[in-house]
Every structure is written in C-alpha cells, then in structure tokens.
C-alpha cells in the first residue's frame, strides 16, 4: 500500500509474521497516516528498530490533548492491535468525525494554482522546518539522501512533497496571526480533507471490501 517501505506504518500482525488480512492491515496504516497528518509526528517511533517494532506490537501511543474526542475515538479504532476489533473501511466512512463538518470552519478554497517545482542549487536553500516535517513522517528517514534527491535536476516525489509543504507553510506562516485559525485547527481541517480523499481512493482501489 505505502511507498515508504517503513515499519512505522506496519500493523502488529505483519510485524509478528502472522497471517493477516491486507484490508485490515491497510486500515492500521491509514490510522498512522491520519495521526501523522494531524499531529506532525508518528504514533510509533524509535531510532532503535527493535524498540520500534516492540512499540508497534504493543500498540500503545500518546494521544495529544488537542485532538478532538471524536477523532481520538476514530484513531484508536483504526490503530487497534486486535485485527477483529479494528475499524473497517465502511465503519470509518460512517464515523462521526469522518462525516462531521457542520460546526467547523470550511477549508480554505483558494483559486487553484500550480505549485512550482524548481531546481535547488544548494543545501542552504532548503527550509529546515519543511525538512523536519518530511523526516517526521517516516518516509524520508535518511536526511542526507533526502537532501541529495531534493537537489537533483529532474522532478521526483521528494521535490513534489517538499514544495507542497513549503507552499502550505508560506500560506500559514504563523499561528500568532490573528487572521488565521490556530495551527491545530488548520491542521485538522487540512488533515480531514486529505484523509477523506485518501479513504475514497482506497475504497475505489480495493472494491470497497470490508476487513
């Protein structure tokens, strides 16, 4: 499912080498992705691979207080160690947080614009905040390799993600700006919009089967 090839996104049954249902495994990974979108960090992380795998097996993670209760409920249902208790794709789409939106501000609808991807001449041109954000997602653990890819002449997924994050940062420069919602609110709105699109894409590609 994921191009990251990272144990950070793998479910416990995969880590243990047990027989597993790919659809249930996907729902765990989707939960990790949603957590990363909302928090800016992974629920399970450790520099030591063995310790990381043990954390995934236990399935115990810290839930930040700023995540709304209904979203916490969804995350715990997706990042559930026992596959038979884990939420299915259909259950996720019927969850109150997924369906919600009546009492929250509408996502910004800017005039569509193309994010320009240009060549980066040197490491000094790279935005450290954006690099940290990419690193925290788990897909780009090797910072040196990431910097090399960003300086390549051609277009690649690293540059695409980098410039999308940079564009988002430039449009929401500071949570101190009174004209903008608090950063956590912006993150939830953006995260929910992206996650809904992601889940719908998963439904189309998987044939809408339950786990």
Coordinates of N, CA and C in Angstrom, one line a residue:
X1 N 0.8 -1.2 0.0 CA 0.0 0.0 0.0 C 0.9 1.3 0.0
X2 N 1.9 1.3 0.9 CA 2.6 2.5 1.0 C 4.0 2.4 0.3
X3 N 4.4 3.5 -0.2 CA 5.7 3.6 -0.9 C 6.8 3.8 0.0
X4 N 6.5 4.0 1.3 CA 7.5 4.4 2.3 C 8.4 3.2 2.7
X5 N 7.8 2.0 2.5 CA 8.6 0.8 3.0 C 9.1 0.9 4.4
X6 N 8.2 1.4 5.3 CA 8.6 1.7 6.6 C 7.9 0.9 7.6
X7 N 8.6 0.3 8.7 CA 7.9 -0.4 9.7 C 7.0 0.5 10.6
X8 N 7.2 1.8 10.5 CA 6.4 2.7 11.2 C 4.9 2.6 10.9
X9 N 4.6 2.2 9.7 CA 3.2 2.1 9.2 C 2.6 0.7 9.2
X10 N 3.5 -0.3 9.5 CA 3.0 -1.7 9.5 C 2.3 -2.1 10.8
X11 N 1.2 -2.9 10.6 CA 0.4 -3.3 11.7 C 1.1 -4.4 12.5
X12 N 0.6 -4.7 13.8 CA 1.3 -5.7 14.6 C 1.3 -7.1 14.0
X13 N 0.3 -7.5 13.3 CA 0.2 -8.9 12.8 C 1.3 -9.0 11.7
X14 N 1.6 -8.0 10.9 CA 2.6 -8.0 9.9 C 4.0 -8.1 10.6
X15 N 4.2 -7.3 11.6 CA 5.5 -7.3 12.3 C 5.7 -8.6 13.0
X16 N 4.7 -9.3 13.5 CA 4.9 -10.6 14.1 C 5.0 -11.7 13.1
X17 N 4.8 -11.5 11.8 CA 4.9 -12.5 10.8 C 3.7 -13.4 10.8
X18 N 2.6 -13.0 11.3 CA 1.4 -13.8 11.4 C 0.6 -13.7 10.1
X19 N -0.3 -14.6 9.8 CA -1.2 -14.5 8.7 C -2.1 -13.3 8.9
X20 N -2.3 -12.5 7.9 CA -3.1 -11.3 8.0 C -4.0 -11.0 6.8
X21 N -5.0 -10.2 7.1 CA -5.9 -9.7 6.0 C -5.4 -8.3 5.6
X22 N -5.0 -8.2 4.3 CA -4.5 -7.0 3.8 C -5.3 -5.8 4.0
X23 N -6.7 -6.0 3.9 CA -7.6 -4.8 4.1 C -7.5 -4.3 5.5
X24 N -7.4 -5.2 6.5 CA -7.3 -4.8 7.9 C -6.0 -4.1 8.1
X25 N -5.0 -4.7 7.5 CA -3.6 -4.1 7.7 C -3.6 -2.7 7.1
X26 N -4.3 -2.5 6.0 CA -4.4 -1.1 5.4 C -5.0 -0.1 6.3
X27 N -6.1 -0.6 7.1 CA -6.8 0.4 8.0 C -5.9 0.8 9.1
X28 N -5.0 0.0 9.6 CA -4.0 0.4 10.6 C -3.1 1.4 10.0
X29 N -2.6 1.2 8.8 CA -1.7 2.1 8.1 C -2.4 3.5 7.9
X30 N -3.6 3.4 7.5 CA -4.4 4.6 7.3 C -4.5 5.4 8.6
X31 N -4.7 4.7 9.7 CA -4.7 5.4 11.0 C -3.4 6.1 11.3
X32 N -2.3 5.4 11.0 CA -1.0 6.0 11.3 C -0.8 7.3 10.4
X33 N -1.3 7.2 9.1 CA -1.2 8.4 8.2 C -2.1 9.5 8.8
X34 N -3.3 9.2 9.2 CA -4.1 10.3 9.8 C -3.5 10.9 11.0
X35 N -2.9 10.1 11.9 CA -2.3 10.6 13.1 C -1.1 11.6 12.6
X36 N -0.3 11.2 11.7 CA 0.8 12.0 11.2 C 0.3 13.3 10.6
X37 N -0.8 13.3 9.9 CA -1.4 14.5 9.3 C -1.8 15.5 10.3
X38 N -2.4 15.0 11.4 CA -3.0 15.8 12.4 C -1.9 16.3 13.4
X39 N -1.0 15.4 13.7 CA 0.0 15.7 14.8 C 1.3 16.2 14.3
X40 N 1.7 15.8 13.1 CA 3.0 16.1 12.5 C 4.1 15.2 13.0
X41 N 3.7 14.1 13.6 CA 4.7 13.1 14.1 C 4.0 11.7 14.0
X42 N 4.8 10.7 14.1 CA 4.3 9.3 14.1 C 3.9 8.8 15.4
X43 N 2.8 8.0 15.5 CA 2.4 7.4 16.8 C 3.5 6.5 17.4
X44 N 4.2 5.8 16.5 CA 5.3 4.9 17.0 C 6.6 5.2 16.3
X45 N 7.6 5.5 17.1 CA 8.9 5.9 16.5 C 10.0 5.6 17.5
X46 N 11.1 5.3 17.0 CA 12.3 5.0 17.8 C 13.5 4.8 16.9
X47 N 14.6 5.3 17.3 CA 15.8 5.2 16.5 C 16.3 3.7 16.5
X48 N 15.9 3.0 17.5 CA 16.3 1.6 17.6 C 15.2 0.7 16.9
X49 N 15.5 0.0 15.9 CA 14.5 -0.7 15.1 C 13.7 -1.7 16.0
X50 N 14.5 -2.5 16.8 CA 13.9 -3.5 17.7 C 12.9 -2.8 18.6
X51 N 13.2 -1.7 19.2 CA 12.3 -1.0 20.1 C 11.1 -0.5 19.4
X52 N 11.3 0.0 18.2 CA 10.2 0.5 17.3 C 9.2 -0.7 17.1
X53 N 9.7 -1.8 16.7 CA 8.8 -3.0 16.4 C 8.1 -3.4 17.7
X54 N 8.7 -3.3 18.8 CA 8.0 -3.7 20.1 C 6.9 -2.7 20.4
X55 N 7.1 -1.4 20.1 CA 6.1 -0.4 20.3 C 4.9 -0.6 19.4
X56 N 5.2 -1.0 18.2 CA 4.1 -1.3 17.2 C 3.3 -2.5 17.7
X57 N 4.0 -3.5 18.2 CA 3.3 -4.7 18.7 C 2.4 -4.4 19.8
X58 N 2.8 -3.6 20.7 CA 2.0 -3.2 21.9 C 0.9 -2.3 21.5
X59 N 1.1 -1.5 20.5 CA 0.0 -0.6 20.1 C -0.3 0.5 21.0
X60 N 0.6 0.9 22.0 CA 0.3 1.9 22.9 C 1.0 3.2 22.4
X61 N 0.3 4.3 22.3 CA 0.9 5.5 21.8 C 0.2 6.7 22.5
X62 N 0.9 7.8 22.5 CA 0.4 9.0 23.2 C -0.5 9.8 22.3
X63 N -1.7 10.1 22.8 CA -2.7 10.9 22.1 C -2.7 12.3 22.5
X64 N -2.2 13.2 21.7 CA -2.2 14.7 22.1 C -3.5 15.2 22.5
X65 N -3.5 16.1 23.5 CA -4.8 16.6 24.0 C -5.6 17.4 23.0
X66 N -4.9 18.0 22.1 CA -5.6 18.9 21.1 C -6.4 18.2 20.1
X67 N -6.3 16.9 20.0 CA -7.1 16.1 19.0 C -8.5 16.0 19.5
X68 N -9.5 16.4 18.8 CA -10.9 16.3 19.3 C -11.3 14.9 19.7
X69 N -12.1 14.8 20.7 CA -12.5 13.4 21.2 C -13.0 12.5 20.2
X70 N -13.9 13.0 19.2 CA -14.4 12.1 18.2 C -13.3 11.6 17.3
X71 N -12.3 12.4 17.0 CA -11.1 12.0 16.2 C -10.3 11.0 17.0
X72 N -10.1 11.2 18.3 CA -9.3 10.3 19.1 C -10.0 8.9 19.0
X73 N -11.3 8.9 19.1 CA -12.0 7.6 19.0 C -11.8 6.9 17.7
X74 N -11.8 7.7 16.6 CA -11.5 7.1 15.3 C -10.1 6.6 15.2
X75 N -9.1 7.3 15.7 CA -7.7 6.9 15.7 C -7.5 5.6 16.5
X76 N -8.1 5.5 17.6 CA -8.0 4.3 18.5 C -8.6 3.1 17.8
X77 N -9.7 3.4 17.1 CA -10.4 2.3 16.4 C -9.6 1.8 15.2
X78 N -8.8 2.7 14.6 CA -8.0 2.3 13.4 C -6.7 1.7 13.9
X79 N -6.0 2.3 14.9 CA -4.8 1.8 15.4 C -5.1 0.9 16.5
X80 N -5.7 -0.2 16.2 CA -6.2 -1.2 17.2 C -5.4 -2.5 16.9
X81 N -4.7 -3.0 18.0 CA -3.9 -4.1 17.9 C -4.6 -5.4 17.4
X82 N -5.8 -5.6 17.9 CA -6.5 -6.8 17.5 C -7.3 -6.6 16.2
X83 N -6.9 -7.3 15.1 CA -7.5 -7.1 13.8 C -9.0 -7.2 13.8
X84 N -9.6 -8.1 14.6 CA -11.0 -8.3 14.5 C -11.8 -7.1 15.2
X85 N -11.1 -6.3 16.0 CA -11.7 -5.2 16.6 C -11.4 -3.9 15.8
X86 N -10.5 -3.9 14.9 CA -10.1 -2.8 14.1 C -11.2 -2.3 13.2
X87 N -11.4 -1.0 13.1 CA -12.5 -0.5 12.2 C -12.2 -0.9 10.7
X88 N -13.3 -1.2 10.1 CA -13.2 -1.5 8.6 C -13.4 -0.2 7.8
X89 N -13.2 -0.3 6.5 CA -13.3 0.9 5.7 C -14.7 1.5 5.7
X90 N -15.7 0.6 5.7 CA -17.1 1.1 5.8 C -17.4 1.8 7.1
X91 N -16.9 1.2 8.2 CA -17.1 1.8 9.6 C -16.4 3.2 9.7
X92 N -15.2 3.3 9.1 CA -14.5 4.6 9.1 C -15.3 5.7 8.4
X93 N -15.9 5.3 7.2 CA -16.7 6.3 6.4 C -18.0 6.6 7.1
X94 N -18.5 5.8 8.1 CA -19.7 6.1 8.8 C -19.4 6.8 10.2
X95 N -18.1 7.0 10.5 CA -17.7 7.5 11.8 C -18.1 9.0 11.9
X96 N -18.5 9.5 13.1 CA -18.9 10.9 13.2 C -17.9 11.9 12.8
X97 N -16.6 11.6 13.1 CA -15.6 12.6 12.7 C -15.4 12.6 11.2
X98 N -15.5 11.5 10.6 CA -15.4 11.5 9.1 C -16.5 12.2 8.4
X99 N -17.7 12.0 9.0 CA -18.9 12.7 8.5 C -19.1 14.1 8.9
X100 N -18.4 14.5 10.0 CA -18.6 15.8 10.6 C -18.2 16.9 9.7
X101 N -18.6 18.1 10.1 CA -18.2 19.3 9.4 C -19.2 20.5 9.5
X102 N -20.3 20.2 10.1 CA -21.4 21.3 10.2 C -21.0 22.4 11.1
X103 N -20.2 22.1 12.2 CA -19.9 23.1 13.1 C -18.4 23.6 13.1
X104 N -17.7 23.2 12.0 CA -16.3 23.6 11.9 C -16.2 24.5 10.7
X105 N -15.2 25.4 10.7 CA -14.9 26.3 9.6 C -14.6 25.5 8.3
X106 N -15.1 26.0 7.2 CA -14.9 25.3 5.9 C -13.4 25.5 5.5
X107 N -12.9 24.4 4.9 CA -11.5 24.5 4.4 C -11.4 25.7 3.4
X108 N -10.2 26.3 3.5 CA -10.0 27.4 2.5 C -10.1 26.9 1.1
X109 N -10.8 27.7 0.2 CA -10.9 27.3 -1.2 C -10.2 28.3 -2.0
X110 N -8.9 28.3 -2.1 CA -8.2 29.3 -2.9 C -8.4 29.0 -4.4
X111 N -8.0 30.0 -5.1 CA -8.0 29.9 -6.6 C -7.0 28.8 -6.9
X112 N -7.4 27.8 -7.7 CA -6.4 26.7 -8.0 C -5.1 27.3 -8.5
X113 N -4.0 26.8 -8.0 CA -2.7 27.2 -8.5 C -1.7 26.1 -8.5
X114 N -0.8 26.1 -9.4 CA 0.2 25.1 -9.6 C 1.4 25.4 -8.7
X115 N 1.8 24.5 -7.9 CA 2.9 24.7 -7.1 C 4.2 24.5 -7.9
X116 N 5.0 25.5 -8.0 CA 6.2 25.5 -8.9 C 7.3 24.6 -8.3
X117 N 7.8 23.7 -9.0 CA 8.9 22.9 -8.6 C 10.1 23.3 -9.3
X118 N 11.1 23.9 -8.6 CA 12.3 24.4 -9.3 C 13.5 23.6 -8.8
X119 N 14.6 23.8 -9.4 CA 15.8 23.2 -9.0 C 16.4 23.9 -7.8
X120 N 16.9 23.1 -6.9 CA 17.5 23.6 -5.7 C 19.0 23.5 -5.8
X121 N 19.7 24.6 -5.8 CA 21.1 24.6 -6.1 C 22.0 24.1 -5.0
X122 N 21.6 24.4 -3.8 CA 22.5 24.0 -2.6 C 21.6 23.7 -1.4
X123 N 22.2 23.1 -0.4 CA 21.5 22.7 0.8 C 21.1 23.9 1.6
X124 N 21.8 25.0 1.4 CA 21.4 26.3 2.2 C 20.1 26.8 1.7
X125 N 19.6 26.4 0.6 CA 18.3 26.9 0.1 C 17.1 26.2 0.7
X126 N 17.4 25.0 1.3 CA 16.3 24.2 1.9 C 15.8 24.7 3.2
X127 N 14.5 24.6 3.3 CA 13.8 25.1 4.5 C 13.9 24.0 5.6
X128 N 14.6 24.3 6.7 CA 14.7 23.3 7.8 C 13.4 22.8 8.4
X129 N 12.4 23.7 8.5 CA 11.1 23.2 9.1 C 10.5 22.2 8.2
X130 N 10.5 22.4 6.8 CA 9.9 21.5 5.9 C 10.7 20.2 5.9
X131 N 12.0 20.3 6.0 CA 12.8 19.0 6.0 C 12.5 18.2 7.3
X132 N 12.3 18.9 8.4 CA 11.9 18.2 9.7 C 10.5 17.5 9.5
X133 N 9.6 18.2 8.9 CA 8.3 17.7 8.7 C 8.3 16.4 7.8
X134 N 9.1 16.5 6.7 CA 9.3 15.3 5.9 C 9.9 14.1 6.6
X135 N 10.9 14.5 7.4 CA 11.6 13.4 8.2 C 10.7 12.8 9.2
X136 N 9.8 13.6 9.9 CA 9.0 13.1 10.9 C 7.9 12.1 10.4
X137 N 7.6 12.2 9.1 CA 6.6 11.3 8.5 C 7.1 9.8 8.4
X138 N 8.4 9.6 8.5 CA 8.9 8.3 8.4 C 9.3 7.8 7.1
X139 N 8.9 8.5 6.0 CA 9.2 8.1 4.7 C 10.6 8.5 4.2
X140 N 11.1 9.5 4.9 CA 12.4 10.0 4.5 C 13.4 10.1 5.7
X141 N 13.7 8.9 6.2 CA 14.5 8.8 7.4 C 15.9 9.2 7.2
X142 N 16.5 9.0 6.0 CA 17.8 9.3 5.7 C 17.9 10.8 5.2
X143 N 18.3 11.7 6.1 CA 18.2 13.1 5.7 C 19.2 13.5 4.6
X144 N 20.4 12.8 4.7 CA 21.4 13.1 3.6 C 20.9 12.7 2.2
X145 N 20.2 11.5 2.2 CA 19.7 11.0 0.9 C 18.6 12.0 0.5
X146 N 17.8 12.4 1.4 CA 16.7 13.3 1.1 C 17.2 14.6 0.5
X147 N 18.2 15.2 1.1 CA 18.8 16.4 0.6 C 19.4 16.2 -0.9
X148 N 20.0 15.0 -1.1 CA 20.5 14.7 -2.4 C 19.4 14.7 -3.5
X149 N 18.3 14.0 -3.1 CA 17.2 13.9 -4.0 C 16.6 15.3 -4.3
X150 N 16.5 16.1 -3.3 CA 15.9 17.5 -3.5 C 16.8 18.3 -4.4
X151 N 18.1 18.0 -4.5 CA 19.0 18.8 -5.3 C 19.1 18.2 -6.7
X152 N 18.5 17.1 -7.0 CA 18.5 16.5 -8.4 C 17.9 17.5 -9.4
X153 N 18.3 17.4 -10.6 CA 17.8 18.3 -11.7 C 16.4 17.9 -12.0
X154 N 16.0 16.6 -12.1 CA 14.7 16.2 -12.5 C 13.7 16.3 -11.4
X155 N 12.4 16.1 -11.8 CA 11.3 16.1 -10.8 C 11.2 14.7 -10.2
X156 N 10.9 14.7 -8.9 CA 10.7 13.4 -8.2 C 9.7 13.6 -7.0
X157 N 9.4 12.5 -6.4 CA 8.4 12.6 -5.3 C 8.9 13.5 -4.1
X158 N 10.2 13.4 -3.8 CA 10.7 14.2 -2.7 C 10.5 15.7 -3.0
X159 N 10.8 16.1 -4.2 CA 10.6 17.6 -4.5 C 9.2 18.0 -4.5
X160 N 8.3 17.1 -5.0 CA 6.9 17.4 -5.0 C 6.3 17.6 -3.6
X161 N 6.7 16.7 -2.7 CA 6.2 16.8 -1.3 C 6.8 18.0 -0.7
X162 N 8.1 18.2 -0.9 CA 8.8 19.4 -0.3 C 8.1 20.7 -0.7
X163 N 7.8 20.9 -2.0 CA 7.2 22.1 -2.4 C 5.8 22.3 -2.0
X164 N 5.1 21.2 -1.9 CA 3.7 21.2 -1.4 C 3.7 21.7 0.1
X165 N 4.6 21.1 0.9 CA 4.7 21.5 2.3 C 5.2 22.9 2.5
X166 N 6.1 23.3 1.6 CA 6.6 24.7 1.7 C 5.6 25.7 1.3
X167 N 4.8 25.4 0.3 CA 3.6 26.2 -0.1 C 2.6 26.4 1.0
X168 N 2.3 25.3 1.7 CA 1.4 25.3 2.8 C 2.0 26.2 4.0
X169 N 3.3 26.0 4.2 CA 3.9 26.8 5.3 C 3.8 28.3 5.0
X170 N 4.0 28.7 3.7 CA 4.0 30.1 3.3 C 2.6 30.7 3.4
X171 N 1.6 29.8 3.2 CA 0.2 30.4 3.3 C -0.2 30.4 4.7
X172 N 0.4 29.6 5.6 CA 0.0 29.7 7.0 C 1.3 29.9 7.8
X173 N 1.9 31.1 7.7 CA 3.2 31.4 8.2 C 3.4 31.3 9.7
X174 N 2.3 31.6 10.5 CA 2.4 31.7 11.9 C 1.1 31.5 12.6
X175 N 1.1 30.7 13.7 CA -0.2 30.6 14.4 C -0.5 31.8 15.3
X176 N 0.5 32.8 15.3 CA 0.2 34.0 16.0 C -0.6 35.0 15.2
X177 N -0.8 34.7 13.9 CA -1.5 35.6 13.0 C -3.0 35.6 13.4
X178 N -3.6 36.7 13.8 CA -5.0 36.7 14.2 C -5.9 36.4 13.1
X179 N -5.6 36.6 11.9 CA -6.5 36.4 10.8 C -6.6 34.9 10.4
X180 N -5.7 34.1 11.0 CA -5.7 32.6 10.7 C -6.3 31.8 11.9
X181 N -6.9 30.7 11.6 CA -7.3 29.8 12.7 C -6.0 29.3 13.4
X182 N -6.1 28.8 14.7 CA -5.0 28.2 15.4 C -4.4 27.1 14.5
X183 N -3.1 26.9 14.6 CA -2.5 25.9 13.8 C -3.1 24.5 13.9
X184 N -3.5 24.1 15.1 CA -4.1 22.8 15.2 C -5.4 22.7 14.5
X185 N -6.2 23.8 14.4 CA -7.5 23.8 13.7 C -7.2 23.7 12.2
X186 N -6.2 24.4 11.7 CA -5.8 24.4 10.3 C -5.4 23.0 10.0
X187 N -4.6 22.4 10.9 CA -4.1 21.0 10.6 C -5.2 20.0 10.6
X188 N -6.2 20.2 11.4 CA -7.4 19.2 11.4 C -8.2 19.4 10.2
X189 N -8.5 20.6 9.8 CA -9.3 20.9 8.6 C -8.5 20.3 7.3
X190 N -7.3 20.6 7.2 CA -6.5 20.1 6.1 C -6.3 18.6 6.1
X191 N -6.1 18.1 7.4 CA -5.9 16.7 7.5 C -7.2 15.9 7.2
X192 N -8.3 16.4 7.6 CA -9.6 15.7 7.3 C -9.9 15.8 5.8
X193 N -9.6 16.9 5.2 CA -9.9 17.0 3.7 C -9.0 16.0 3.0
X194 N -7.7 15.9 3.3 CA -6.8 15.0 2.6 C -7.2 13.6 2.9
X195 N -7.5 13.3 4.2 CA -7.9 11.9 4.6 C -9.1 11.4 4.0
X196 N -10.1 12.2 3.8 CA -11.4 11.8 3.1 C -11.1 11.4 1.7
X197 N -10.3 12.2 1.0 CA -9.9 11.9 -0.3 C -9.1 10.6 -0.4
X198 N -8.2 10.4 0.6 CA -7.4 9.2 0.6 C -8.2 8.0 0.8
X199 N -9.2 8.1 1.7 CA -10.0 6.9 2.0 C -10.9 6.6 0.8
X200 N -11.5 7.6 0.2 CA -12.3 7.3 -1.0 C -11.5 6.7 -2.1
X201 N -10.2 7.1 -2.2 CA -9.3 6.4 -3.2 C -9.1 5.0 -2.8
X202 N -8.9 4.7 -1.6 CA -8.7 3.3 -1.1 C -9.9 2.5 -1.4
X203 N -11.1 3.1 -1.2 CA -12.3 2.3 -1.4 C -12.4 1.9 -2.9
X204 N -12.1 2.9 -3.8 CA -12.2 2.6 -5.2 C -11.2 1.5 -5.6
X205 N -10.0 1.6 -5.0 CA -9.0 0.6 -5.4 C -9.1 -0.8 -4.8
X206 N -9.8 -0.8 -3.7 CA -10.0 -2.1 -3.0 C -11.3 -2.8 -3.3
X207 N -12.2 -2.1 -4.0 CA -13.5 -2.6 -4.3 C -14.5 -2.5 -3.2
X208 N -14.1 -1.7 -2.2 CA -15.0 -1.4 -1.0 C -15.2 -2.6 -0.2
X209 N -14.3 -3.6 -0.1 CA -14.5 -4.8 0.7 C -14.1 -4.4 2.1
X210 N -14.9 -5.0 3.1 CA -14.6 -4.9 4.5 C -13.4 -5.8 4.9
X211 N -12.8 -5.5 6.0 CA -11.8 -6.4 6.5 C -12.4 -7.4 7.5

